[in-house]
PDB file of C-alpha atoms in Angstrom:
ATOM      1  CA  MET A  11      -0.006  -0.136   0.037  1.00 47.00           C
ATOM      2  CA  VAL A  12       1.989   3.209  -0.814  1.00 56.00           C
ATOM      3  CA  ALA A  13      -0.295   6.769   0.410  1.00 58.00           C
ATOM      4  CA  TYR A  14      -0.452   9.698  -2.507  1.00 63.00           C
ATOM      5  CA  LEU A  15      -1.997  12.973  -2.876  1.00 70.00           C
ATOM      6  CA  GLN A  16      -4.592  14.182  -5.678  1.00 74.00           C
ATOM      7  CA  LEU A  17      -3.381  17.255  -6.708  1.00 74.00           C
ATOM      8  CA  ALA A  18      -5.684  19.658  -9.165  1.00 72.00           C
ATOM      9  CA  THR A  19      -4.438  22.993 -10.567  1.00 70.00           C
ATOM     10  CA  GLN A  20      -6.071  24.893 -12.806  1.00 71.00           C
ATOM     11  CA  GLY A  21      -4.859  24.414 -17.128  1.00 72.00           C
ATOM     12  CA  ARG A  22      -3.008  21.090 -15.274  1.00 68.00           C
ATOM     13  CA  GLY A  23      -5.657  18.961 -14.487  1.00 70.00           C
ATOM     14  CA  VAL A  24      -5.151  15.969 -12.082  1.00 72.00           C
ATOM     15  CA  ARG A  25      -1.881  14.142 -10.897  1.00 68.00           C
ATOM     16  CA  ASP A  26      -0.753  11.994  -8.575  1.00 68.00           C
ATOM     17  CA  ILE A  27       1.575  13.066  -5.885  1.00 67.00           C
ATOM     18  CA  GLY A  28       3.510   9.724  -4.051  1.00 59.00           C
ATOM     19  CA  THR A  29       5.298  10.203  -0.229  1.00 54.00           C
ATOM     20  CA  ALA A  30       8.829  11.641   0.600  1.00 52.00           C
ATOM     21  CA  CYS A  31      10.725   8.277  -0.607  1.00 57.00           C
ATOM     22  CA  SER A  32       9.142   7.045  -3.938  1.00 50.00           C
ATOM     23  CA  ASN A  33      10.463   3.344  -2.866  1.00 49.00           C
ATOM     24  CA  SER A  34       8.801   3.437   0.797  1.00 47.00           C
ATOM     25  CA  THR A  35       6.023   0.878   1.419  1.00 46.00           C
ATOM     26  CA  ASP A  36       5.819   2.480   4.954  1.00 50.00           C
ATOM     27  CA  ASN A  37       3.973   5.321   5.299  1.00 48.00           C
ATOM     28  CA  GLY A  38       2.537   5.898   8.390  1.00 55.00           C
ATOM     29  CA  THR A  39       5.096   8.563   8.787  1.00 67.00           C
ATOM     30  CA  ASP A  40       4.795  10.814   6.221  1.00 81.00           C
ATOM     31  CA  GLU A  41       3.365  14.991   6.585  1.00 87.00           C
ATOM     32  CA  LEU A  42       2.267  17.133   3.965  1.00 89.00           C
ATOM     33  CA  LEU A  43       2.169  20.982   4.785  1.00 93.00           C
ATOM     34  CA  TRP A  44       1.394  23.515   2.404  1.00 95.00           C
ATOM     35  CA  SER A  45       2.815  26.758   2.289  1.00 97.00           C
ATOM     36  CA  PRO A  46       1.333  30.275   3.789  1.00 98.00           C
ATOM     37  CA  ASN A  47       0.784  31.210   0.030  1.00 96.00           C
ATOM     38  CA  SER A  48      -0.647  28.284  -1.334  1.00 93.00           C
ATOM     39  CA  LYS A  49       1.756  27.907  -4.112  1.00 91.00           C
ATOM     40  CA  ALA A  50       3.728  25.046  -2.683  1.00 92.00           C
ATOM     41  CA  PHE A  51       4.251  22.163   0.166  1.00 91.00           C
ATOM     42  CA  PHE A  52       6.778  19.543   1.711  1.00 92.00           C
ATOM     43  CA  ILE A  53       6.559  16.012   2.482  1.00 88.00           C
ATOM     44  CA  SER A  54       8.504  15.074   4.904  1.00 89.00           C
ATOM     45  CA  GLY A  55       8.944  11.647   5.878  1.00 84.00           C
ATOM     46  CA  GLY A  56      10.670   8.251   6.506  1.00 77.00           C
ATOM     47  CA  CYS A  57      12.412   6.516   4.016  1.00 71.00           C
ATOM     48  CA  GLY A  58      14.049   4.124   6.360  1.00 64.00           C
ATOM     49  CA  SER A  59      14.106   2.500  10.074  1.00 63.00           C
ATOM     50  CA  ALA A  60      12.224   3.763  12.714  1.00 60.00           C
ATOM     51  CA  ILE A  61      15.388   5.895  13.883  1.00 68.00           C
ATOM     52  CA  ALA A  62      17.021   7.292  10.521  1.00 68.00           C
ATOM     53  CA  GLY A  63      16.458   7.706   6.664  1.00 72.00           C
ATOM     54  CA  PHE A  64      14.179  11.013   7.198  1.00 84.00           C
ATOM     55  CA  VAL A  65      14.092  13.410   4.220  1.00 86.00           C
ATOM     56  CA  VAL A  66      11.846  16.096   2.473  1.00 91.00           C
ATOM     57  CA  ARG A  67      10.904  16.786  -1.381  1.00 89.00           C
ATOM     58  CA  VAL A  68       8.854  20.691  -1.308  1.00 91.00           C
ATOM     59  CA  TYR A  69       6.874  20.582  -4.228  1.00 87.00           C
ATOM     60  CA  LEU A  70       6.062  24.092  -6.196  1.00 87.00           C
ATOM     61  CA  LEU A  71       2.548  24.647  -7.904  1.00 82.00           C
ATOM     62  CA  ASP A  72       4.445  26.494 -11.095  1.00 77.00           C
ATOM     63  CA  SER A  73       7.526  23.471 -11.392  1.00 69.00           C
ATOM     64  CA  ALA A  74       7.996  21.097 -13.440  1.00 60.00           C
ATOM     65  CA  ASN A  75       8.804  18.683 -10.953  1.00 55.00           C
ATOM     66  CA  ILE A  76       5.177  18.741  -9.912  1.00 57.00           C
ATOM     67  CA  ASP A  77       3.869  16.413 -13.071  1.00 54.00           C
ATOM     68  CA  ALA A  78       6.888  14.377 -12.389  1.00 50.00           C
ATOM     69  CA  GLY A  79       3.397  11.820 -10.492  1.00 45.00           C
ATOM     70  CA  LEU A  80       4.682   9.558  -8.139  1.00 38.00           C
ATOM     71  CA  ASP A  81       8.490   9.437  -9.140  1.00 43.00           C
ATOM     72  CA  LEU A  82       9.040  11.755  -5.554  1.00 44.00           C
ATOM     73  CA  ASP A  83      12.851  11.476  -6.680  1.00 47.00           C
ATOM     74  CA  VAL A  84      12.198  14.873  -8.825  1.00 56.00           C
ATOM     75  CA  GLY A  85      11.029  17.054  -5.213  1.00 75.00           C
ATOM     76  CA  LEU A  86      13.138  19.735  -4.105  1.00 87.00           C
ATOM     77  CA  ASP A  87      15.698  18.197  -1.708  1.00 89.00           C
ATOM     78  CA  LEU A  88      16.875  21.425  -0.294  1.00 93.00           C
ATOM     79  CA  THR A  89      19.051  20.125   2.522  1.00 94.00           C
ATOM     80  CA  GLN A  90      22.749  19.622   0.732  1.00 93.00           C
ATOM     81  CA  GLU A  91      24.172  23.135   2.533  1.00 95.00           C
ATOM     82  CA  ALA A  92      22.113  22.097   6.163  1.00 96.00           C
ATOM     83  CA  MET A  93      24.246  18.458   6.069  1.00 94.00           C
ATOM     84  CA  HIS A  94      27.427  19.978   5.366  1.00 94.00           C
ATOM     85  CA  ASP A  95      27.010  22.254   7.919  1.00 96.00           C
ATOM     86  CA  MET A  96      25.927  19.267  10.519  1.00 96.00           C
ATOM     87  CA  VAL A  97      29.089  17.448   9.433  1.00 95.00           C
ATOM     88  CA  ARG A  98      31.083  20.426   9.955  1.00 96.00           C
ATOM     89  CA  SER A  99      29.119  21.394  13.673  1.00 97.00           C
ATOM     90  CA  PHE A 100      29.426  18.125  14.871  1.00 96.00           C
ATOM     91  CA  PRO A 101      32.541  16.257  12.868  1.00 96.00           C
ATOM     92  CA  PRO A 102      31.744  12.379  12.746  1.00 95.00           C
ATOM     93  CA  CYS A 103      35.103  11.164  13.062  1.00 95.00           C
ATOM     94  CA  LYS A 104      36.107  13.062  16.304  1.00 96.00           C
ATOM     95  CA  ALA A 105      33.320  11.271  18.062  1.00 96.00           C
ATOM     96  CA  LEU A 106      33.874   9.635  20.969  1.00 97.00           C
ATOM     97  CA  TYR A 107      33.259   6.048  19.757  1.00 95.00           C
ATOM     98  CA  HIS A 108      33.390   6.666  16.275  1.00 94.00           C
ATOM     99  CA  ASP A 109      32.868   3.764  13.757  1.00 92.00           C
ATOM    100  CA  PRO A 110      35.661   4.785  11.097  1.00 92.00           C
ATOM    101  CA  GLU A 111      33.861   3.299   8.175  1.00 92.00           C
ATOM    102  CA  VAL A 112      30.477   5.146   9.404  1.00 91.00           C
ATOM    103  CA  CYS A 113      32.233   8.560   9.997  1.00 92.00           C
ATOM    104  CA  LYS A 114      33.889   8.608   6.674  1.00 92.00           C
ATOM    105  CA  ALA A 115      30.254   8.460   4.766  1.00 91.00           C
ATOM    106  CA  MET A 116      28.773  10.445   6.809  1.00 91.00           C
ATOM    107  CA  GLN A 117      31.215  13.214   6.010  1.00 89.00           C
ATOM    108  CA  THR A 118      29.809  13.305   2.411  1.00 87.00           C
ATOM    109  CA  ASP A 119      26.257  11.153   2.527  1.00 84.00           C
ATOM    110  CA  ARG A 120      23.177  12.743   3.621  1.00 76.00           C
ATOM    111  CA  GLU A 121      21.713   9.531   3.955  1.00 80.00           C
ATOM    112  CA  TYR A 122      23.156   9.278   7.561  1.00 87.00           C
ATOM    113  CA  TYR A 123      21.364  12.568   8.938  1.00 90.00           C
ATOM    114  CA  ASN A 124      17.724  12.542   9.653  1.00 92.00           C
ATOM    115  CA  MET A 125      16.009  15.649   7.691  1.00 93.00           C
ATOM    116  CA  SER A 126      12.095  16.603   9.029  1.00 93.00           C
ATOM    117  CA  GLY A 127      10.637  19.546   7.937  1.00 96.00           C
ATOM    118  CA  ILE A 128       8.648  21.384  10.277  1.00 97.00           C
ATOM    119  CA  ASP A 129       7.232  24.808   8.965  1.00 98.00           C
ATOM    120  CA  TRP A 130       7.209  27.351   6.641  1.00 98.00           C
ATOM    121  CA  LEU A 131       8.534  30.835   6.687  1.00 98.00           C
ATOM    122  CA  GLU A 132       6.070  32.992   7.236  1.00 97.00           C
ATOM    123  CA  ASP A 133       5.795  34.698   4.211  1.00 97.00           C
ATOM    124  CA  SER A 134       6.513  31.369   1.965  1.00 97.00           C
ATOM    125  CA  SER A 135       9.910  31.709   0.826  1.00 97.00           C
ATOM    126  CA  GLY A 136      11.851  28.878   2.736  1.00 98.00           C
ATOM    127  CA  ILE A 137      11.283  26.153   4.743  1.00 98.00           C
ATOM    128  CA  VAL A 138      12.489  24.997   8.410  1.00 98.00           C
ATOM    129  CA  VAL A 139      13.602  22.058   8.984  1.00 97.00           C
ATOM    130  CA  MET A 140      15.301  20.063  12.239  1.00 97.00           C
ATOM    131  CA  SER A 141      18.314  17.897  10.928  1.00 96.00           C
ATOM    132  CA  GLU A 142      19.334  15.320  13.907  1.00 95.00           C
ATOM    133  CA  VAL A 143      21.903  12.921  13.491  1.00 95.00           C
ATOM    134  CA  PRO A 144      20.170   9.607  14.891  1.00 91.00           C
ATOM    135  CA  SER A 145      20.121   8.415  17.876  1.00 89.00           C
ATOM    136  CA  THR A 146      22.205   5.132  17.438  1.00 88.00           C
ATOM    137  CA  SER A 147      25.167   4.156  19.245  1.00 90.00           C
ATOM    138  CA  LEU A 148      26.332   3.468  15.699  1.00 88.00           C
ATOM    139  CA  TYR A 149      27.444   7.402  15.250  1.00 92.00           C
ATOM    140  CA  GLY A 150      29.113   7.245  18.495  1.00 95.00           C
ATOM    141  CA  GLY A 151      29.289  10.052  20.898  1.00 97.00           C
ATOM    142  CA  ILE A 152      27.232  12.329  18.175  1.00 97.00           C
ATOM    143  CA  MET A 153      24.164  10.641  18.055  1.00 95.00           C
ATOM    144  CA  GLY A 154      21.388  12.649  18.502  1.00 95.00           C
ATOM    145  CA  GLU A 155      22.754  15.994  18.045  1.00 97.00           C
ATOM    146  CA  VAL A 156      20.133  18.632  16.248  1.00 97.00           C
ATOM    147  CA  MET A 157      20.400  21.649  14.663  1.00 98.00           C
ATOM    148  CA  GLY A 158      17.480  23.508  13.201  1.00 98.00           C
ATOM    149  CA  TYR A 159      17.448  25.307   9.824  1.00 98.00           C
ATOM    150  CA  GLU A 160      15.596  28.189   7.674  1.00 98.00           C
ATOM    151  CA  LEU A 161      16.546  27.343   4.418  1.00 98.00           C
ATOM    152  CA  GLU A 162      15.353  29.317   1.541  1.00 98.00           C
ATOM    153  CA  VAL A 163      13.275  27.720  -1.629  1.00 96.00           C
ATOM    154  CA  PRO A 164      13.997  26.515  -4.225  1.00 94.00           C
ATOM    155  CA  SER A 165      17.903  27.217  -3.358  1.00 95.00           C
ATOM    156  CA  GLY A 166      18.133  25.555  -0.808  1.00 96.00           C
ATOM    157  CA  LYS A 167      20.648  28.715   0.492  1.00 98.00           C
ATOM    158  CA  ILE A 168      20.836  28.355   4.629  1.00 98.00           C
ATOM    159  CA  LEU A 169      18.825  31.618   5.824  1.00 98.00           C
ATOM    160  CA  GLY A 170      18.688  31.111   9.524  1.00 98.00           C
ATOM    161  CA  ARG A 171      20.970  28.307  11.495  1.00 98.00           C
ATOM    162  CA  LEU A 172      19.666  27.316  15.041  1.00 98.00           C
ATOM    163  CA  ASN A 173      21.390  25.534  18.080  1.00 98.00           C
ATOM    164  CA  ALA A 174      18.994  23.047  19.434  1.00 98.00           C
ATOM    165  CA  LYS A 175      18.229  25.339  22.489  1.00 98.00           C
ATOM    166  CA  GLU A 176      17.486  28.389  19.787  1.00 98.00           C
ATOM    167  CA  PHE A 177      15.711  25.940  17.643  1.00 98.00           C
ATOM    168  CA  LYS A 178      13.530  24.660  20.563  1.00 98.00           C
ATOM    169  CA  MET A 179      12.432  28.764  21.520  1.00 98.00           C
ATOM    170  CA  LYS A 180      11.849  29.925  18.346  1.00 98.00           C
ATOM    171  CA  TRP A 181      10.047  26.649  16.851  1.00 98.00           C
ATOM    172  CA  GLN A 182       8.804  24.326  19.587  1.00 98.00           C
ATOM    173  CA  LYS A 183       5.429  25.579  18.640  1.00 97.00           C
ATOM    174  CA  SER A 184       5.483  23.985  14.921  1.00 97.00           C
ATOM    175  CA  MET A 185       6.115  20.647  16.296  1.00 95.00           C
ATOM    176  CA  ALA A 186       3.343  17.806  17.074  1.00 90.00           C
ATOM    177  CA  TRP A 187       5.946  16.787  19.874  1.00 91.00           C
ATOM    178  CA  VAL A 188       7.762  17.950  22.958  1.00 96.00           C
ATOM    179  CA  PHE A 189      11.334  18.793  21.673  1.00 96.00           C
ATOM    180  CA  ARG A 190      13.967  17.966  24.099  1.00 96.00           C
ATOM    181  CA  ILE A 191      17.577  19.614  23.671  1.00 97.00           C
ATOM    182  CA  PRO A 192      20.285  16.647  23.069  1.00 96.00           C
ATOM    183  CA  ASP A 193      23.161  16.741  25.700  1.00 96.00           C
ATOM    184  CA  PRO A 194      26.432  17.700  24.846  1.00 97.00           C
ATOM    185  CA  PRO A 195      28.283  15.740  21.888  1.00 97.00           C
ATOM    186  CA  GLU A 196      31.322  13.859  22.743  1.00 97.00           C
ATOM    187  CA  TYR A 197      34.224  13.757  21.435  1.00 97.00           C
ATOM    188  CA  GLU A 198      37.691  11.881  21.200  1.00 95.00           C
ATOM    189  CA  ARG A 199      40.665  13.406  23.865  1.00 89.00           C
ATOM    190  CA  GLY A 200      42.467  16.433  21.748  1.00 76.00           C
ATOM    191  CA  SER A 201      39.372  16.366  18.893  1.00 68.00           C
ATOM    192  CA  ALA A 202      37.106  18.721  20.888  1.00 59.00           C
ATOM    193  CA  ASN A 203      35.371  20.441  17.687  1.00 61.00           C
TER     194      ASN A 203
END
């Protein structure tokens, strides 16, 4: 069973839009949020396990990507700059108890970070995303670390960068859960961030 949205727009007919992960059959975590100006929406959901593989895809109603239907890989993934910032903020190969193979992959592959869509900026110019190092010991002393990002649509440029405390203060109102500020990261001796 695959969840999808039927989208009807004037002059462009009805299209089926899939979930955040076109290869996923577990759609219990997918969320959709329209922009305040109703000209775009994002789908945020899980593509992997219960703790990892969360992504955000943005769709602009006046863009060709909306016509791709169930092939959601064409949805805009704006999280590349945020992922690189996470690597700089929480260096994976300096983390206490890191796995050498995993930490090297984390430095180049955004699949190792959860990206969850939280809200739209009030003027619809960007989305708010929570980026998290998944909470599993595989990631060593940086597991569970979080940053918040305000990302420009459609470029993905970082408009605002918030540490966990700032993110909670500014965006808790948009979360359906009580956000918990993670413990500070732990690094190998002499490798502090």
